[in-house]
PDB file of C-alpha atoms and ligand atoms in Angstrom:
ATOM      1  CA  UNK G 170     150.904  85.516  48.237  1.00  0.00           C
ATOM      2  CA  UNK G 171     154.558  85.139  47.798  1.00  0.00           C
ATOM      3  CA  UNK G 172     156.663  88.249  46.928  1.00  0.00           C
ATOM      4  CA  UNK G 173     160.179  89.721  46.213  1.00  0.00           C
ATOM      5  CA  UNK G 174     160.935  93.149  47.421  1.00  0.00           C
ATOM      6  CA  UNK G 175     163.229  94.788  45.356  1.00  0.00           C
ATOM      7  CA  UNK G 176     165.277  97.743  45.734  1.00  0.00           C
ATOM      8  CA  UNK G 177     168.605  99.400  46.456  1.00  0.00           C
ATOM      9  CA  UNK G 178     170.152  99.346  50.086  1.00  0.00           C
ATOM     10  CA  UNK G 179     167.815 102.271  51.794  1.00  0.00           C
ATOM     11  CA  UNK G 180     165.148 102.440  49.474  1.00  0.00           C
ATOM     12  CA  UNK G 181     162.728 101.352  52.093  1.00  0.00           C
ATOM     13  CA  UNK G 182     161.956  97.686  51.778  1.00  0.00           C
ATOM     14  CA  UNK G 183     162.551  96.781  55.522  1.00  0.00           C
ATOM     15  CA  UNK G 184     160.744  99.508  56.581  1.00  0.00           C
ATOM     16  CA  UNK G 185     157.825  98.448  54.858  1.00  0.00           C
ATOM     17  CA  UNK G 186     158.073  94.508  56.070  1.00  0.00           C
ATOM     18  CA  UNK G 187     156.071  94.646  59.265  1.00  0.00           C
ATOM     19  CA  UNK G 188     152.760  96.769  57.532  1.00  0.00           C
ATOM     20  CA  UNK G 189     153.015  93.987  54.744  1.00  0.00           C
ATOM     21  CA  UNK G 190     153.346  91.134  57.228  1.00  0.00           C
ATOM     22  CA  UNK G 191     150.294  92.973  59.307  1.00  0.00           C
ATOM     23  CA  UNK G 192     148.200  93.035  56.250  1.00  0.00           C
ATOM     24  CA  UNK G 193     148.797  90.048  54.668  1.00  0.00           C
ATOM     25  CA  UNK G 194     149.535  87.613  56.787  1.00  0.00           C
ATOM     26  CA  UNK G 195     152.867  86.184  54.995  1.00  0.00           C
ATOM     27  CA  UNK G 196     156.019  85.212  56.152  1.00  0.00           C
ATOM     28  CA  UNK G 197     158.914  87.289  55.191  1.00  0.00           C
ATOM     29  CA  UNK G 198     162.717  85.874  54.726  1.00  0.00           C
ATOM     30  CA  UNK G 199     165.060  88.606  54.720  1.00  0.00           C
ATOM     31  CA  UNK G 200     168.834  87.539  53.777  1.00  0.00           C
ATOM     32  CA  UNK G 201     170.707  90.279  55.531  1.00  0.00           C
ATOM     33  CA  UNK G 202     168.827  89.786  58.911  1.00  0.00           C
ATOM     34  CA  UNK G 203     169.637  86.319  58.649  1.00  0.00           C
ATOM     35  CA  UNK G 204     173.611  86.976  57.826  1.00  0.00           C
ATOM     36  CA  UNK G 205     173.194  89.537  60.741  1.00  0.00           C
ATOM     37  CA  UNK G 206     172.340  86.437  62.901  1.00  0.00           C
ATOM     38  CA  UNK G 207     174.917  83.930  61.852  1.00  0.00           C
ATOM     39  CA  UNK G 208     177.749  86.936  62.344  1.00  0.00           C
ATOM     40  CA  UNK G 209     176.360  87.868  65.995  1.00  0.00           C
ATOM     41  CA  UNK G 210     176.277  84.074  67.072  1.00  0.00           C
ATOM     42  CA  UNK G 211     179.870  84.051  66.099  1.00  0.00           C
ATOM     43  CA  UNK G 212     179.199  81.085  63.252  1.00  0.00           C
ATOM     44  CA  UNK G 213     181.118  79.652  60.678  1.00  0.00           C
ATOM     45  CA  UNK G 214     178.894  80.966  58.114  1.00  0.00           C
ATOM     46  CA  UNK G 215     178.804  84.530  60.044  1.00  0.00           C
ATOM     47  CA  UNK G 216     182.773  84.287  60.292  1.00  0.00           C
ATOM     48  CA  UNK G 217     182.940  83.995  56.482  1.00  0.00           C
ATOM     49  CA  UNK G 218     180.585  86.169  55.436  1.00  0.00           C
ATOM     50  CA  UNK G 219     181.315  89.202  57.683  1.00  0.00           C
ATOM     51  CA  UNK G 220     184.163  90.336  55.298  1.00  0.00           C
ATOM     52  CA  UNK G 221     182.290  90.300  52.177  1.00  0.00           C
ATOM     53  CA  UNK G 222     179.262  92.438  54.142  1.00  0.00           C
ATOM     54  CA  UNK G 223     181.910  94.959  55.742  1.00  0.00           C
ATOM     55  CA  UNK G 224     183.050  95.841  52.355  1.00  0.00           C
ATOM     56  CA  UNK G 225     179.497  95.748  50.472  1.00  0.00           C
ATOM     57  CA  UNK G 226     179.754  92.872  48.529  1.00  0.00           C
ATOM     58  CA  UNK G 227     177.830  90.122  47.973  1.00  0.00           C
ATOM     59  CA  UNK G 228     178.454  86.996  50.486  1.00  0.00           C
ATOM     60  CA  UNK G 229     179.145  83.619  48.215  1.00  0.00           C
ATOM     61  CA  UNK G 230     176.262  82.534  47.169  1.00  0.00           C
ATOM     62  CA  UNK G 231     176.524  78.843  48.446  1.00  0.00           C
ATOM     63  CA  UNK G 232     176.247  80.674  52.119  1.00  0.00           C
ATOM     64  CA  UNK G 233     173.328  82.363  51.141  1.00  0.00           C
ATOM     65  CA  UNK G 234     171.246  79.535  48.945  1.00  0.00           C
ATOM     66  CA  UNK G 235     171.822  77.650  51.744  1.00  0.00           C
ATOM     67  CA  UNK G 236     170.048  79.777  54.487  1.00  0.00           C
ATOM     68  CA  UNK G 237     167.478  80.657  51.626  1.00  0.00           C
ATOM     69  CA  UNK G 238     166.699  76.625  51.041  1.00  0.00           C
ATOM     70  CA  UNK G 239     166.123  76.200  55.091  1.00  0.00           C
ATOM     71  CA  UNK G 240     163.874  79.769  54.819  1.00  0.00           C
ATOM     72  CA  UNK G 241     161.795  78.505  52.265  1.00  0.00           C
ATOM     73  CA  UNK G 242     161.154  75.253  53.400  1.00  0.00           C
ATOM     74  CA  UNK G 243     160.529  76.230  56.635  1.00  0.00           C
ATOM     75  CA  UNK G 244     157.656  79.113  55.571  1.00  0.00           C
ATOM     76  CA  UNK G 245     155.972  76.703  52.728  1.00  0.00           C
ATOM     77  CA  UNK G 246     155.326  74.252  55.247  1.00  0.00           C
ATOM     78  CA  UNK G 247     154.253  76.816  58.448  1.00  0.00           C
ATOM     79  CA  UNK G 248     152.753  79.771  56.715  1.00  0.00           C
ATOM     80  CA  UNK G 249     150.254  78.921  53.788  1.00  0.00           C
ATOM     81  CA  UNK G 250     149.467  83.049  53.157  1.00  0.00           C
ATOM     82  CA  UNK G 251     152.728  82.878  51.669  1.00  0.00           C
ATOM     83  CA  UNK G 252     156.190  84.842  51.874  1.00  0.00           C
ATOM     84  CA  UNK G 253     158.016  88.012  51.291  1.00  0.00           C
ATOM     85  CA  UNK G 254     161.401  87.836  50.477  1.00  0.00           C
ATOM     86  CA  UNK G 255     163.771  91.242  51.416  1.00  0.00           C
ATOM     87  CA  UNK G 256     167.210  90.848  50.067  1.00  0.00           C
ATOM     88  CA  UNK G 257     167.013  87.971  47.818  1.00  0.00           C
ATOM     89  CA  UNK G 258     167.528  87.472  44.799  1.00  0.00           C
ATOM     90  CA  UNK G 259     170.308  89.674  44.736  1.00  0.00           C
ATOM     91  CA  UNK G 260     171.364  88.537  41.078  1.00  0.00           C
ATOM     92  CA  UNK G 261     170.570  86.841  38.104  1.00  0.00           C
ATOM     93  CA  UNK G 262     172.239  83.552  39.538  1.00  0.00           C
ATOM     94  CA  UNK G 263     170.285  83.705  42.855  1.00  0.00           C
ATOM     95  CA  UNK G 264     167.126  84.730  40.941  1.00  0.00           C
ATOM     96  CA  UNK G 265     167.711  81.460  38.438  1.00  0.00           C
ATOM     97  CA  UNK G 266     167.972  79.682  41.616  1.00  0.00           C
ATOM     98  CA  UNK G 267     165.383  80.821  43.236  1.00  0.00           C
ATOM     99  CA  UNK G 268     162.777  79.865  40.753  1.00  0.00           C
ATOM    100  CA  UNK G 269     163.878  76.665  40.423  1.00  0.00           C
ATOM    101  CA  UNK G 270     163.214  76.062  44.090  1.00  0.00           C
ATOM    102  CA  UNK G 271     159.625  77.606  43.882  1.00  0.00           C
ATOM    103  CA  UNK G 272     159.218  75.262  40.741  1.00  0.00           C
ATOM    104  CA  UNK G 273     160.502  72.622  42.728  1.00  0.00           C
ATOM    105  CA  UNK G 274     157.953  73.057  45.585  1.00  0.00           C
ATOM    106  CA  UNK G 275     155.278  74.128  43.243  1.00  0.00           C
ATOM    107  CA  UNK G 276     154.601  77.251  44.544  1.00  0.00           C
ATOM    108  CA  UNK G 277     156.122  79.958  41.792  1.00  0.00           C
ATOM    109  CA  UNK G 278     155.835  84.312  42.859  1.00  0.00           C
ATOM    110  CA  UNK G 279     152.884  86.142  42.481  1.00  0.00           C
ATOM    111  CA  UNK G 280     154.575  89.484  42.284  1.00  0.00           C
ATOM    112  CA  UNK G 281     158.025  91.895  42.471  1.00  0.00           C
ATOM    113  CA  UNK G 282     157.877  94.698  43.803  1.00  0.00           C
ATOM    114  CA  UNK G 283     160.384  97.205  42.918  1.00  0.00           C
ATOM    115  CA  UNK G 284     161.049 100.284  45.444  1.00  0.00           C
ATOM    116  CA  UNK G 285     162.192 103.024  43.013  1.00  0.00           C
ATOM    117  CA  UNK G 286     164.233 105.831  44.795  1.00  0.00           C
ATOM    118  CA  UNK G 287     167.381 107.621  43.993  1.00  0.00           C
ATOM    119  CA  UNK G 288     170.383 107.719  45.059  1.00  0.00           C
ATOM    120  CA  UNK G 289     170.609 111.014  46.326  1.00  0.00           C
ATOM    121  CA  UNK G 290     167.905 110.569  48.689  1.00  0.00           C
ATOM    122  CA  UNK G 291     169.380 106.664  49.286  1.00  0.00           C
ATOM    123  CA  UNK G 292     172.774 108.113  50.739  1.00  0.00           C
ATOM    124  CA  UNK G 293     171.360 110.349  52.711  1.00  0.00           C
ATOM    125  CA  UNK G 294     169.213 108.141  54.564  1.00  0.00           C
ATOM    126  CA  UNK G 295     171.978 105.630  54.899  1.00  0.00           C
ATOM    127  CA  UNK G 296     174.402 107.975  56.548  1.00  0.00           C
ATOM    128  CA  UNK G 297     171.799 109.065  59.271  1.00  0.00           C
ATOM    129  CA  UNK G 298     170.718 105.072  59.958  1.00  0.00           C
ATOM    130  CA  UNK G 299     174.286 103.981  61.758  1.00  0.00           C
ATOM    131  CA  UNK G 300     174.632 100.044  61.177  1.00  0.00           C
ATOM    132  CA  UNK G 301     178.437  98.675  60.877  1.00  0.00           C
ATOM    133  CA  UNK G 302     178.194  98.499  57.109  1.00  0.00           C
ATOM    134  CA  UNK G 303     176.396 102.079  56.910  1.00  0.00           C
ATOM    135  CA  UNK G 304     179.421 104.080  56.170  1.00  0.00           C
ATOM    136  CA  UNK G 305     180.216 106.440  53.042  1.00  0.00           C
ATOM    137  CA  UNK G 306     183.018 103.808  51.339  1.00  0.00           C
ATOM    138  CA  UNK G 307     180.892 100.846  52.270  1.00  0.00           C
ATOM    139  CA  UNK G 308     177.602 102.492  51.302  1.00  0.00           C
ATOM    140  CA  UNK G 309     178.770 103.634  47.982  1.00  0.00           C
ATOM    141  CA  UNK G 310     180.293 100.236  46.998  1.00  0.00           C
ATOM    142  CA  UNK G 311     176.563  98.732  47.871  1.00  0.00           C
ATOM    143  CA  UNK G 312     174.907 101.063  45.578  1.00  0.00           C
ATOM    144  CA  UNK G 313     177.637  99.971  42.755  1.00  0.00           C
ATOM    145  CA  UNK G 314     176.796  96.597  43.263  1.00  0.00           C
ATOM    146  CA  UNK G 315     173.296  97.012  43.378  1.00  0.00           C
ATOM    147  CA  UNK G 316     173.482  98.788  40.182  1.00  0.00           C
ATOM    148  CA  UNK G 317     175.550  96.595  38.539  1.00  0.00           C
ATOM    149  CA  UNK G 318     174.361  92.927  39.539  1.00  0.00           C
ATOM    150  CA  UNK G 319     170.757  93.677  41.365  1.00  0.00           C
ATOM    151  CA  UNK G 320     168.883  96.571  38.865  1.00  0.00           C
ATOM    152  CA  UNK G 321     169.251  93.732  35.615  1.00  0.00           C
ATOM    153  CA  UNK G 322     166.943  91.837  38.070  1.00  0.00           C
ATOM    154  CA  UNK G 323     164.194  94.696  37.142  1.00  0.00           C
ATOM    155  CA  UNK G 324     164.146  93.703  33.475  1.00  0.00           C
ATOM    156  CA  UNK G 325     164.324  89.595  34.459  1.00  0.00           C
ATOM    157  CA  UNK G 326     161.207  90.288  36.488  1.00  0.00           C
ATOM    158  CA  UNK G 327     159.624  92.524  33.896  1.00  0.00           C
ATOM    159  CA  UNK G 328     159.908  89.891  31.176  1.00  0.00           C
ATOM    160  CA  UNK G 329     158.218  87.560  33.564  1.00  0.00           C
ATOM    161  CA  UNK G 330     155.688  89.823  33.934  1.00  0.00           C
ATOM    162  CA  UNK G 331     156.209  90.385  37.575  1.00  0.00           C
ATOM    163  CA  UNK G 332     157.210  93.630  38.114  1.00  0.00           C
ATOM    164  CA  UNK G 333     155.446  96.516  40.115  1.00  0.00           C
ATOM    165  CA  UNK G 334     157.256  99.584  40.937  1.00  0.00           C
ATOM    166  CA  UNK G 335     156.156 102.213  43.250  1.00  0.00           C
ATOM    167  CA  UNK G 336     158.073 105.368  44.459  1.00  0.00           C
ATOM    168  CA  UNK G 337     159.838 104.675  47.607  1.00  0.00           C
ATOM    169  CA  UNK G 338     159.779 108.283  48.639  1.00  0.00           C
ATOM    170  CA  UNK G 339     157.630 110.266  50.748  1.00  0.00           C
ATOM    171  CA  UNK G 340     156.844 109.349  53.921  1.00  0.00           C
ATOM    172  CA  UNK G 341     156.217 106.065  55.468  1.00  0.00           C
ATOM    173  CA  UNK G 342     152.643 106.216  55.133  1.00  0.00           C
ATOM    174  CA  UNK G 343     152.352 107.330  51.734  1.00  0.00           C
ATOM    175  CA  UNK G 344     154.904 104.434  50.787  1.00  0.00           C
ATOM    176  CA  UNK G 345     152.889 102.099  52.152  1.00  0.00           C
ATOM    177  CA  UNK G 346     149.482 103.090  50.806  1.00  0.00           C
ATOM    178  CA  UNK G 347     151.120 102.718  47.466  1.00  0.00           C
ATOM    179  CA  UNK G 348     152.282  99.371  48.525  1.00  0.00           C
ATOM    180  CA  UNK G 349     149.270  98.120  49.508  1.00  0.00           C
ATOM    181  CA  UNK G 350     147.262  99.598  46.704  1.00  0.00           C
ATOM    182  CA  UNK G 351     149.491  96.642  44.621  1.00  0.00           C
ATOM    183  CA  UNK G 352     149.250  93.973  46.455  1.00  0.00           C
ATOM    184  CA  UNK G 353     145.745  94.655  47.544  1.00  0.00           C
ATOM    185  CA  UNK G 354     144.986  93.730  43.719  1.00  0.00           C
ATOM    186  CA  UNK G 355     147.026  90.348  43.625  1.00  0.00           C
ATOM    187  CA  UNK G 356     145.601  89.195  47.590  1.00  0.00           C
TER     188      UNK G 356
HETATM  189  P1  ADP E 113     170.841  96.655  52.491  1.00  0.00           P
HETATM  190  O1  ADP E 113     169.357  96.704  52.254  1.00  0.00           O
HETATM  191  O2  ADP E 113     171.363  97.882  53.174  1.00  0.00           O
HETATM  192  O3  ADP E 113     171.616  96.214  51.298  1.00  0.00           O
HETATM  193  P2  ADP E 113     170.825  94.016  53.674  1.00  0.00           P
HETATM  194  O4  ADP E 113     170.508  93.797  55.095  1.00  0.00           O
HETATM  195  O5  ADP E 113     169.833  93.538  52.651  1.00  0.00           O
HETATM  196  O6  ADP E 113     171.076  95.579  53.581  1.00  0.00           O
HETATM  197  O7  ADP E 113     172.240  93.378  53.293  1.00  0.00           O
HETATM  198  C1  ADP E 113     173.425  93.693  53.995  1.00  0.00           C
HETATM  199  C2  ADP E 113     174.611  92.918  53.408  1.00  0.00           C
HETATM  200  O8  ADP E 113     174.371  91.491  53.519  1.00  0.00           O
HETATM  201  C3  ADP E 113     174.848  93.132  51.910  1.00  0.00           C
HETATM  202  O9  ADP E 113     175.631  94.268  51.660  1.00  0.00           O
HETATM  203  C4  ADP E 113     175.571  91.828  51.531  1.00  0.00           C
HETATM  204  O10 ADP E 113     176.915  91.842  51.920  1.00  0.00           O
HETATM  205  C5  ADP E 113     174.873  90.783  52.369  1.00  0.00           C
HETATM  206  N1  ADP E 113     173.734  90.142  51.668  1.00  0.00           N
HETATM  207  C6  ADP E 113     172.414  90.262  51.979  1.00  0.00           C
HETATM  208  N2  ADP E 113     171.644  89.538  51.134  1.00  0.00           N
HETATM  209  C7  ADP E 113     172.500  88.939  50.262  1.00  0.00           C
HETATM  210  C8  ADP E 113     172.345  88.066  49.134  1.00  0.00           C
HETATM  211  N3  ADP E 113     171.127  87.668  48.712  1.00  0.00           N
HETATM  212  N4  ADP E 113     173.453  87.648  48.479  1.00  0.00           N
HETATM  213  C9  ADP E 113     174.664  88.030  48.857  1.00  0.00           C
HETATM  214  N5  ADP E 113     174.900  88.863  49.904  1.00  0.00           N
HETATM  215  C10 ADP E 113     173.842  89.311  50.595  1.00  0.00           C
END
C-alpha cells in the first residue's frame, strides 16, 4: 500500500502515523521529521533549511527531493507493504516529481488521504503543541502556504482519482477508525 497523507499543519496526520504503520505494516517517510534531523545534526542541508522552516515556508525543493529520492529508495527496496508519506508532496512541483519517481520504480500510489479540519480548530491545537516553529506569526504563515500551494494538491489528487477525505476532528480514536475504515478497503 503506498499512501500520501494530506493535510494542513495540525490537522492530525502525524498523530495518526504510528496506528497506520501498526495496521498496515508500511513504511512511512515524513519530510519535516527528516529536516528536523538534518537541523539537529547541525548539517549543511539542516543549516540551509532552518530559515525557510522558522518562518513557515517551504525549504527549496532540491533539499527536499533529495532526502525524498534516498526515502524512497530506501523503503521500496526494505519494506514491500509499502509507504506512507507525511509532508510530501507539498506542491504541484513536488507532486509532478513525485510521480515520476514512483513511475520510475514502477510502483505508482494507491491512495491520498486528505485530513479535512479547519482552521479554527488547527490554531488552536498548534498553539498548545510548543515546537520552535509553533508560534502565532509562524503558524499563520504555514496555514497561508498550505492554502495557497498545498490545498490545489486536493483537486490534482482528485482528478487522479486518489483522493479520500475524512474529518480530522474528534478524538484520536474516532479519527482513526475513519482512517482505517479507508484504507481497510484499498489493503
Ligand atoms: P507541519 O505538519 O506542522 O507543517 P512538518 O513537520 O510537516 O509540520 O513541516 C515543518 C516545516 O518543514 C514546514 O513548515 C516546512 O518549512 C518544512 N517542510 C516539510 N516538508 C516540506 C516539503 N515537502 N517541502 C518543503 N518544505 C517542507
Amino acid at each position: 500500500m503506498r499512501i500520501v497523507l494530506l493535510g494542513a499543519p495540525g490537522s492530525g496526520k502525524g498523530t495518526q502515523t504510528d496506528a497506520i504503520i501498526a495496521r498496515h505494516g508500511v513504511s512511512t517517510v515524513a519530510t519535516g521529521d527528516l529536516l528536523r534531523a538534518e537541523v539537529a545534526a547541525g548539517t549543511e542541508l539542516g543549516q540551509r533549511a532552518k530559515p525557510y522552516m522558522d518562518a513557515g515556508e517551504l525549504v527549496p525543493f532540491d533539499i527536499v527531493l533529495g532526502m525524498i529520492e534516498n526515502g524512497l529508495k530506501t523503503l521500496a527496496v526494505t519494506n514491500p507493504r509499502g509507504f506512507m508519506m507525511d509532508g510530501f508532496p507539498r506542491d504541484l512541483a513536488q507532486a509532478e516529481a513525485l510521480d515520476k519517481l514512483l513511475a520510475k520504480i514502477n510502483q505508482p500510489l494507491d491512495l491520498v488521504l486528505f485530513f479535512e479540519v479547519d482552521y479554527e480548530e488547527i490554531v488552536k491545537r498548534l498553539l498548545g503543541r510548543g515546537r520552535a516553529d509553533d508560534n502565532e506569526e509562524t503558524i499563520r504563515n504555514r496555514l497561508r502556504v498550505f492554502e495557497e500551494k498545498t490545498a490545489p494538491l486536493i483537486e490534482y489528487y482528485t482528478r487522479k482519482g486518489l483522493l479520500r477525505t475524512v474529518r480530522g476532528t474528534g478524538t484520536i480514536e474516532d479519527i482513526g477508525a475513519r482512517i482505517h475504515a479507508v484504507l481497510d478497503e484499498i489493503a
